[in-house]
Short mmCIF file of N, CA and C in Angstrom, two decimals:
data_model
loop_
_atom_site.label_atom_id
_atom_site.label_comp_id
_atom_site.label_asym_id
_atom_site.label_seq_id
_atom_site.Cartn_x
_atom_site.Cartn_y
_atom_site.Cartn_z
N MET B 1 146.15 179.29 -64.36
CA MET B 1 145.60 178.06 -64.56
C MET B 1 144.70 176.83 -63.81
N LYS B 2 143.67 176.75 -64.67
CA LYS B 2 141.89 176.31 -63.77
C LYS B 2 142.52 174.71 -64.41
N THR B 3 141.81 174.04 -63.03
CA THR B 3 142.34 172.54 -63.49
C THR B 3 140.40 171.40 -62.75
N PHE B 4 140.39 171.04 -63.53
CA PHE B 4 139.21 170.59 -63.55
C PHE B 4 139.51 168.75 -63.42
N LYS B 5 138.41 167.72 -62.99
CA LYS B 5 138.62 166.34 -62.54
C LYS B 5 137.33 166.08 -62.79
N PHE B 6 136.65 165.13 -63.48
CA PHE B 6 135.54 164.95 -63.77
C PHE B 6 135.28 163.31 -64.49
N ILE B 7 134.59 162.46 -64.17
CA ILE B 7 133.90 161.11 -64.76
C ILE B 7 132.83 161.03 -65.74
N ILE B 8 133.26 160.88 -66.55
CA ILE B 8 132.44 160.50 -68.04
C ILE B 8 132.62 158.79 -67.96
N LYS B 9 130.85 158.76 -68.03
CA LYS B 9 130.97 157.02 -68.10
C LYS B 9 131.43 156.35 -67.34
N GLY B 10 132.05 156.09 -66.27
CA GLY B 10 133.28 155.51 -65.59
C GLY B 10 134.52 156.01 -65.81
N GLN B 11 134.54 156.64 -67.36
CA GLN B 11 136.29 157.04 -67.70
C GLN B 11 136.18 158.93 -66.61
N ARG B 12 138.05 158.78 -66.54
CA ARG B 12 138.43 159.59 -65.79
C ARG B 12 138.64 160.62 -66.55
N TYR B 13 138.81 161.65 -66.37
CA TYR B 13 139.64 163.20 -67.48
C TYR B 13 139.35 163.29 -66.60
N GLU B 14 141.41 164.01 -66.42
CA GLU B 14 142.17 165.51 -65.91
C GLU B 14 142.25 166.96 -66.71
N ILE B 15 141.67 167.78 -66.61
CA ILE B 15 142.07 168.40 -67.28
C ILE B 15 142.22 170.16 -67.21
N ALA B 16 143.55 170.50 -67.65
CA ALA B 16 144.33 171.70 -66.82
C ALA B 16 143.82 172.88 -68.28
N VAL B 17 143.54 173.83 -68.19
CA VAL B 17 142.77 174.87 -68.84
C VAL B 17 143.96 176.21 -68.87
N ASN B 18 145.39 176.70 -70.04
CA ASN B 18 145.91 177.43 -69.83
C ASN B 18 145.28 178.38 -71.00
N GLU B 19 145.57 180.17 -70.39
CA GLU B 19 144.43 180.97 -72.20
C GLU B 19 145.96 181.39 -72.10
N SER B 20 145.71 181.91 -73.34
CA SER B 20 147.04 182.08 -74.22
C SER B 20 146.12 183.82 -74.95
N ASP B 21 145.53 183.63 -75.20
CA ASP B 21 144.78 185.05 -75.69
C ASP B 21 142.86 184.88 -75.20
N ASP B 22 142.23 186.28 -76.60
CA ASP B 22 140.77 186.35 -75.75
C ASP B 22 140.21 185.16 -76.31
N THR B 23 140.92 183.80 -77.21
CA THR B 23 140.26 183.52 -78.42
C THR B 23 140.73 182.26 -78.22
N HIS B 24 142.30 182.00 -77.86
CA HIS B 24 143.11 181.05 -78.17
C HIS B 24 142.79 180.41 -76.00
N LEU B 25 142.80 179.23 -76.09
CA LEU B 25 143.56 178.45 -74.97
C LEU B 25 143.59 177.11 -74.94
N GLU B 26 144.99 176.58 -74.55
CA GLU B 26 145.80 175.89 -74.69
C GLU B 26 144.84 174.88 -73.32
N VAL B 27 144.71 173.48 -73.62
CA VAL B 27 144.19 172.58 -73.21
C VAL B 27 144.86 171.05 -72.49
N ASP B 28 144.89 170.81 -71.25
CA ASP B 28 145.50 169.25 -71.31
C ASP B 28 145.11 168.17 -70.42
N VAL B 29 144.04 167.40 -71.36
CA VAL B 29 143.49 165.99 -71.01
C VAL B 29 144.30 165.31 -70.72
N ASN B 30 144.34 164.70 -69.76
CA ASN B 30 145.50 163.45 -69.06
C ASN B 30 146.62 163.05 -70.20
N GLY B 31 146.72 165.05 -70.15
CA GLY B 31 148.57 164.27 -70.09
C GLY B 31 148.61 164.71 -71.48
N THR B 32 147.35 165.23 -72.81
CA THR B 32 147.65 165.75 -74.10
C THR B 32 147.06 167.31 -74.33
N THR B 33 148.23 167.44 -74.83
CA THR B 33 147.45 169.23 -74.54
C THR B 33 147.31 169.30 -76.07
N TYR B 34 145.95 170.26 -76.33
CA TYR B 34 145.30 170.52 -77.27
C TYR B 34 145.20 172.34 -77.06
N LYS B 35 145.50 172.83 -78.61
CA LYS B 35 145.13 174.06 -78.43
C LYS B 35 143.86 174.41 -79.44
N VAL B 36 142.76 175.20 -78.69
CA VAL B 36 141.25 175.14 -79.15
C VAL B 36 140.90 176.40 -79.16
N GLU B 37 140.62 177.39 -80.46
CA GLU B 37 140.06 178.35 -80.62
C GLU B 37 138.62 178.11 -79.96
N VAL B 38 138.30 179.70 -79.30
CA VAL B 38 136.69 179.50 -78.38
C VAL B 38 135.61 180.70 -79.81
N GLU B 39 135.33 180.13 -79.94
CA GLU B 39 134.21 180.73 -80.49
C GLU B 39 133.32 181.60 -79.86
N HIS B 40 132.71 181.23 -79.11
CA HIS B 40 131.16 183.26 -78.10
C HIS B 40 132.55 182.38 -76.87
N ALA B 41 133.20 183.80 -76.11
CA ALA B 41 134.05 184.69 -75.24
C ALA B 41 131.88 183.96 -74.56
N ALA B 42 133.03 183.78 -73.14
CA ALA B 42 131.62 183.85 -71.79
C ALA B 42 132.04 186.02 -72.10
N THR B 43 130.78 185.98 -71.35
CA THR B 43 130.99 187.16 -70.70
C THR B 43 130.70 186.61 -69.10
N ALA B 44 132.21 187.47 -68.43
CA ALA B 44 132.01 187.78 -66.92
C ALA B 44 130.64 187.96 -65.87
N ARG B 45 130.08 187.23 -64.91
CA ARG B 45 128.48 188.06 -64.26
C ARG B 45 129.31 188.79 -63.66
N LYS B 46 128.71 189.53 -62.95
CA LYS B 46 128.66 190.83 -62.01
C LYS B 46 128.57 190.63 -60.73
N THR B 47 128.77 190.54 -60.04
CA THR B 47 128.08 190.46 -58.69
C THR B 47 127.23 191.96 -58.55
N PRO B 48 125.88 192.05 -57.82
CA PRO B 48 125.14 193.16 -57.50
C PRO B 48 125.29 193.38 -56.31
N LYS B 49 125.42 194.66 -56.25
CA LYS B 49 125.88 196.04 -55.07
C LYS B 49 124.89 196.15 -54.75
N LEU B 50 124.62 195.87 -53.70
CA LEU B 50 124.03 196.50 -52.43
C LEU B 50 123.68 197.83 -52.18
N VAL B 51 122.94 198.69 -52.42
CA VAL B 51 123.18 199.65 -51.61
C VAL B 51 122.43 200.37 -51.24
N ARG B 52 122.18 200.92 -49.79
CA ARG B 52 121.37 200.87 -48.42
C ARG B 52 121.30 202.64 -48.87
N LYS B 53 120.32 203.49 -48.99
CA LYS B 53 120.03 204.92 -48.70
C LYS B 53 119.11 204.90 -47.29
N PRO B 54 119.52 206.17 -46.86
CA PRO B 54 119.76 206.54 -45.66
C PRO B 54 117.71 207.20 -45.95
N VAL B 55 117.18 206.72 -45.03
CA VAL B 55 115.64 207.20 -44.98
C VAL B 55 115.63 207.68 -44.58
N ALA B 56 114.30 208.70 -45.04
CA ALA B 56 114.53 209.79 -44.11
C ALA B 56 112.75 209.37 -42.68
N LYS B 57 113.05 209.77 -42.11
CA LYS B 57 111.30 209.56 -41.01
C LYS B 57 110.66 210.60 -41.24
N GLN B 58 109.07 210.15 -41.56
CA GLN B 58 107.81 210.73 -41.57
C GLN B 58 107.64 211.54 -40.63
N PRO B 59 107.51 213.02 -40.42
CA PRO B 59 106.20 213.61 -39.36
C PRO B 59 105.34 212.65 -38.38
N GLY B 60 106.27 212.72 -37.24
CA GLY B 60 104.97 211.51 -36.62
C GLY B 60 106.01 210.53 -36.13
N GLU B 61 106.74 210.26 -36.32
CA GLU B 61 106.98 208.78 -36.64
C GLU B 61 108.14 208.24 -35.55
N GLY B 62 107.97 207.25 -35.10
CA GLY B 62 109.14 207.03 -33.55
C GLY B 62 107.85 205.88 -32.79
N LYS B 63 108.51 205.41 -31.77
CA LYS B 63 107.55 205.07 -30.88
C LYS B 63 106.48 205.59 -29.96
N LEU B 64 106.45 206.92 -29.87
CA LEU B 64 105.71 207.51 -29.19
C LEU B 64 105.41 208.15 -29.45
N LYS B 65 103.92 208.60 -29.56
CA LYS B 65 103.13 209.90 -29.72
C LYS B 65 102.49 209.95 -28.97
N LYS B 66 102.28 211.36 -29.19
CA LYS B 66 101.49 212.45 -28.01
C LYS B 66 99.90 212.47 -28.01
N SER B 67 99.43 211.93 -27.14
CA SER B 67 97.77 211.42 -27.11
C SER B 67 97.10 213.35 -27.09
N GLU B 68 95.41 212.58 -27.04
CA GLU B 68 94.89 213.91 -27.01
C GLU B 68 95.26 214.56 -26.13
N GLY B 69 95.05 213.07 -25.15
CA GLY B 69 94.63 213.83 -23.28
C GLY B 69 96.66 214.97 -22.84
N GLY B 70 97.15 214.88 -23.64
CA GLY B 70 98.45 215.23 -23.03
C GLY B 70 99.83 213.61 -22.43
N GLY B 71 98.68 212.72 -23.00
CA GLY B 71 99.81 211.69 -22.54
C GLY B 71 100.42 211.41 -23.49
N PHE B 72 101.41 210.00 -23.31
CA PHE B 72 102.07 209.23 -24.88
C PHE B 72 101.21 207.80 -25.07
N LYS B 73 102.11 207.43 -26.30
CA LYS B 73 101.45 205.93 -26.82
C LYS B 73 102.70 205.48 -26.43
N VAL B 74 103.02 204.03 -26.47
CA VAL B 74 104.75 203.91 -26.50
C VAL B 74 104.02 202.45 -27.29
N LYS B 75 104.75 202.28 -28.80
CA LYS B 75 104.04 201.32 -30.05
C LYS B 75 104.94 200.29 -30.16
N ALA B 76 104.58 199.87 -30.61
CA ALA B 76 105.48 198.62 -31.52
C ALA B 76 106.18 198.78 -33.01
N PRO B 77 108.15 198.55 -32.28
CA PRO B 77 108.91 199.34 -32.85
C PRO B 77 108.66 198.01 -34.76
N LEU B 78 108.26 197.79 -34.29
CA LEU B 78 108.48 195.97 -35.38
C LEU B 78 107.32 195.04 -35.14
N PRO B 79 106.72 194.15 -35.95
CA PRO B 79 105.49 192.75 -35.87
C PRO B 79 106.55 192.66 -34.85
N GLY B 80 105.32 191.08 -34.15
CA GLY B 80 106.17 190.97 -33.11
C GLY B 80 104.97 189.74 -32.16
N ASN B 81 105.29 189.54 -30.74
CA ASN B 81 104.61 188.62 -30.00
C ASN B 81 104.94 189.07 -28.41
N ILE B 82 103.70 189.75 -28.02
CA ILE B 82 104.35 189.94 -26.89
C ILE B 82 104.50 189.14 -25.67
N ILE B 83 106.13 188.63 -25.03
CA ILE B 83 106.03 188.07 -24.32
C ILE B 83 106.21 188.22 -22.75
N LYS B 84 106.46 189.37 -22.51
CA LYS B 84 106.18 189.37 -21.04
C LYS B 84 105.86 191.29 -20.57
N ILE B 85 104.57 190.74 -19.45
CA ILE B 85 104.80 192.94 -19.17
C ILE B 85 104.81 192.39 -17.97
N ASN B 86 105.75 193.47 -17.85
CA ASN B 86 106.74 193.82 -16.65
C ASN B 86 105.54 195.20 -15.86
N VAL B 87 105.26 196.29 -15.85
CA VAL B 87 104.66 196.71 -15.61
C VAL B 87 102.29 196.51 -16.25
N LYS B 88 102.02 197.45 -15.08
CA LYS B 88 99.92 197.77 -14.62
C LYS B 88 99.61 198.40 -14.81
N PRO B 89 98.53 198.98 -14.79
CA PRO B 89 98.24 200.24 -15.11
C PRO B 89 98.59 201.38 -13.62
N GLY B 90 98.91 202.00 -13.42
CA GLY B 90 99.49 203.06 -12.35
C GLY B 90 100.45 203.21 -11.39
N ASP B 91 101.34 201.83 -12.55
CA ASP B 91 102.62 201.80 -12.41
C ASP B 91 103.23 203.11 -12.89
N THR B 92 104.15 204.57 -11.91
CA THR B 92 104.63 205.12 -11.82
C THR B 92 106.39 204.34 -12.86
N VAL B 93 106.49 204.74 -13.55
CA VAL B 93 108.08 204.41 -14.39
C VAL B 93 109.10 205.55 -14.95
N ILE B 94 110.46 205.08 -15.00
CA ILE B 94 111.71 206.09 -15.56
C ILE B 94 111.73 205.95 -16.55
N LYS B 95 112.43 206.95 -17.46
CA LYS B 95 112.65 206.36 -18.33
C LYS B 95 114.26 205.11 -18.55
N GLY B 96 114.05 204.92 -19.72
CA GLY B 96 115.01 203.43 -19.31
C GLY B 96 114.08 201.62 -19.53
N GLN B 97 113.85 202.45 -18.20
CA GLN B 97 112.79 201.08 -17.48
C GLN B 97 112.02 200.73 -18.61
N THR B 98 112.76 198.64 -18.67
CA THR B 98 111.41 198.03 -19.66
C THR B 98 110.64 197.68 -19.60
N LEU B 99 109.45 198.40 -20.48
CA LEU B 99 108.05 198.32 -19.66
C LEU B 99 107.09 196.89 -20.49
N LEU B 100 108.04 195.93 -21.74
CA LEU B 100 107.69 195.18 -21.74
C LEU B 100 108.76 194.14 -22.50
N VAL B 101 108.88 192.70 -22.93
CA VAL B 101 110.02 192.30 -24.07
C VAL B 101 108.77 191.39 -24.80
N MET B 102 109.33 191.85 -26.13
CA MET B 102 108.83 191.37 -27.37
C MET B 102 109.76 190.22 -28.64
N GLU B 103 108.81 189.22 -28.76
CA GLU B 103 110.03 188.57 -29.64
C GLU B 103 109.23 189.02 -30.89
N ALA B 104 110.71 189.58 -31.70
CA ALA B 104 110.47 189.66 -33.48
C ALA B 104 111.50 188.88 -33.60
N MET B 105 111.42 188.36 -35.32
CA MET B 105 112.31 188.00 -35.25
C MET B 105 113.41 187.19 -35.24
N LYS B 106 112.81 185.73 -33.94
CA LYS B 106 112.89 184.93 -33.36
C LYS B 106 114.69 185.69 -32.29
N MET B 107 114.45 187.45 -32.29
CA MET B 107 114.99 187.51 -30.75
C MET B 107 114.41 188.66 -29.90
N GLU B 108 114.22 188.19 -29.08
CA GLU B 108 113.91 188.84 -27.86
C GLU B 108 114.53 190.63 -27.92
N ASN B 109 113.14 191.38 -27.99
CA ASN B 109 112.99 192.71 -27.79
C ASN B 109 113.17 193.37 -26.56
N ASN B 110 113.74 194.55 -25.85
CA ASN B 110 113.32 195.37 -24.51
C ASN B 110 112.52 196.34 -25.28
N ILE B 111 110.75 196.95 -24.59
CA ILE B 111 110.85 197.72 -24.74
C ILE B 111 111.04 198.84 -24.18
N GLN B 112 111.64 199.93 -23.62
CA GLN B 112 111.24 200.45 -23.03
C GLN B 112 111.47 202.07 -23.00
N ALA B 113 110.94 202.30 -21.78
CA ALA B 113 110.47 204.26 -21.48
C ALA B 113 110.84 204.88 -21.62
N GLU B 114 110.50 205.66 -23.30
CA GLU B 114 111.64 206.75 -23.14
C GLU B 114 111.20 208.12 -22.82
N LYS B 115 110.36 207.55 -21.29
CA LYS B 115 110.70 209.51 -20.76
C LYS B 115 109.34 208.51 -19.93
N GLU B 116 110.27 209.40 -18.61
CA GLU B 116 109.27 209.24 -17.08
C GLU B 116 106.99 209.13 -17.32
N GLY B 117 106.72 208.97 -16.44
CA GLY B 117 105.45 208.30 -16.81
C GLY B 117 104.94 207.36 -16.13
N THR B 118 103.62 207.20 -15.98
CA THR B 118 102.31 206.59 -15.85
C THR B 118 101.33 206.01 -15.41
N ILE B 119 101.60 204.12 -16.14
CA ILE B 119 101.22 203.43 -17.00
C ILE B 119 99.56 204.46 -16.75
N LYS B 120 99.09 204.22 -17.70
CA LYS B 120 97.24 204.49 -18.00
C LYS B 120 96.78 203.08 -18.36
N GLU B 121 96.86 202.84 -19.96
CA GLU B 121 95.74 201.82 -20.01
C GLU B 121 96.82 201.07 -20.74
N LEU B 122 97.24 199.21 -20.54
CA LEU B 122 97.70 198.09 -21.34
C LEU B 122 96.67 197.94 -22.78
N LYS B 123 96.88 197.89 -24.01
CA LYS B 123 96.52 197.44 -24.81
C LYS B 123 96.72 195.78 -25.33
N ILE B 124 97.39 195.77 -24.72
CA ILE B 124 97.76 194.52 -25.22
C ILE B 124 98.18 193.17 -23.59
N LYS B 125 98.31 192.12 -24.09
CA LYS B 125 98.26 191.44 -23.22
C LYS B 125 99.13 190.21 -23.60
N GLU B 126 100.39 189.34 -22.57
CA GLU B 126 101.21 188.65 -22.76
C GLU B 126 100.47 187.42 -23.67
N GLY B 127 101.35 187.40 -24.92
CA GLY B 127 100.96 185.96 -26.07
C GLY B 127 100.04 186.76 -26.74
N ASP B 128 100.10 188.02 -27.07
CA ASP B 128 99.56 189.03 -27.86
C ASP B 128 99.96 188.68 -29.41
N SER B 129 99.67 188.84 -30.74
CA SER B 129 100.78 188.85 -31.36
C SER B 129 100.70 190.69 -32.47
N VAL B 130 101.35 191.86 -32.56
CA VAL B 130 101.21 192.63 -32.80
C VAL B 130 101.99 193.26 -34.03
N LEU B 131 101.60 193.73 -34.95
CA LEU B 131 102.05 195.11 -35.85
C LEU B 131 103.36 195.62 -35.46
N GLN B 132 103.50 196.11 -36.49
CA GLN B 132 104.26 197.26 -37.00
C GLN B 132 103.71 198.87 -36.51
N ASP B 133 103.85 200.06 -35.19
CA ASP B 133 103.23 200.64 -34.97
C ASP B 133 102.06 200.22 -33.85
N ASP B 134 101.54 198.87 -33.65
CA ASP B 134 100.31 199.07 -33.12
C ASP B 134 100.93 199.69 -32.18
N VAL B 135 99.70 200.04 -31.23
CA VAL B 135 99.87 200.66 -29.46
C VAL B 135 99.80 199.29 -28.75
N LEU B 136 100.72 199.71 -28.23
CA LEU B 136 101.07 198.34 -27.24
C LEU B 136 100.64 199.77 -25.36
N ILE B 137 100.84 200.30 -24.98
CA ILE B 137 100.33 201.48 -24.11
C ILE B 137 100.34 202.38 -24.04
N GLU B 138 99.36 202.81 -23.07
CA GLU B 138 99.39 204.16 -23.27
C GLU B 138 99.60 205.02 -21.68
N MET B 139 100.32 205.75 -21.53
CA MET B 139 101.16 205.88 -20.35
C MET B 139 100.64 208.11 -20.67
N GLU B 140 100.88 209.16 -19.74
CA GLU B 140 100.51 209.55 -18.86
C GLU B 140 101.50 210.37 -17.73
#
């Protein structure tokens, strides 16, 4: 049984609906029972189901890209703003060391070195906005 409360032009209505079958209902309005026939049954709305399909990485896709000189490029994993840079050219870094912090989708993301190396060149400065796959740092 479903119950509803309405106020129409200042008049209160308390309605209880009992289903007897697909085409007939028993409706109680303020204590008076009515048997009603449904002309067109409403179709139930279905909630769409989200299906996530795995996306295969394209060859060469990722945060590090081997450059022509034998070094590596650290790329932005997603669009955002550079908040803090923790390294400078000539610094030696180890795997897992935080190179910089970027803000993306109102969250701070630490961009870490994926392997050991030396910082060759910074392609960004604090406050810069970057797009996904923009080169941030060149390492060797």
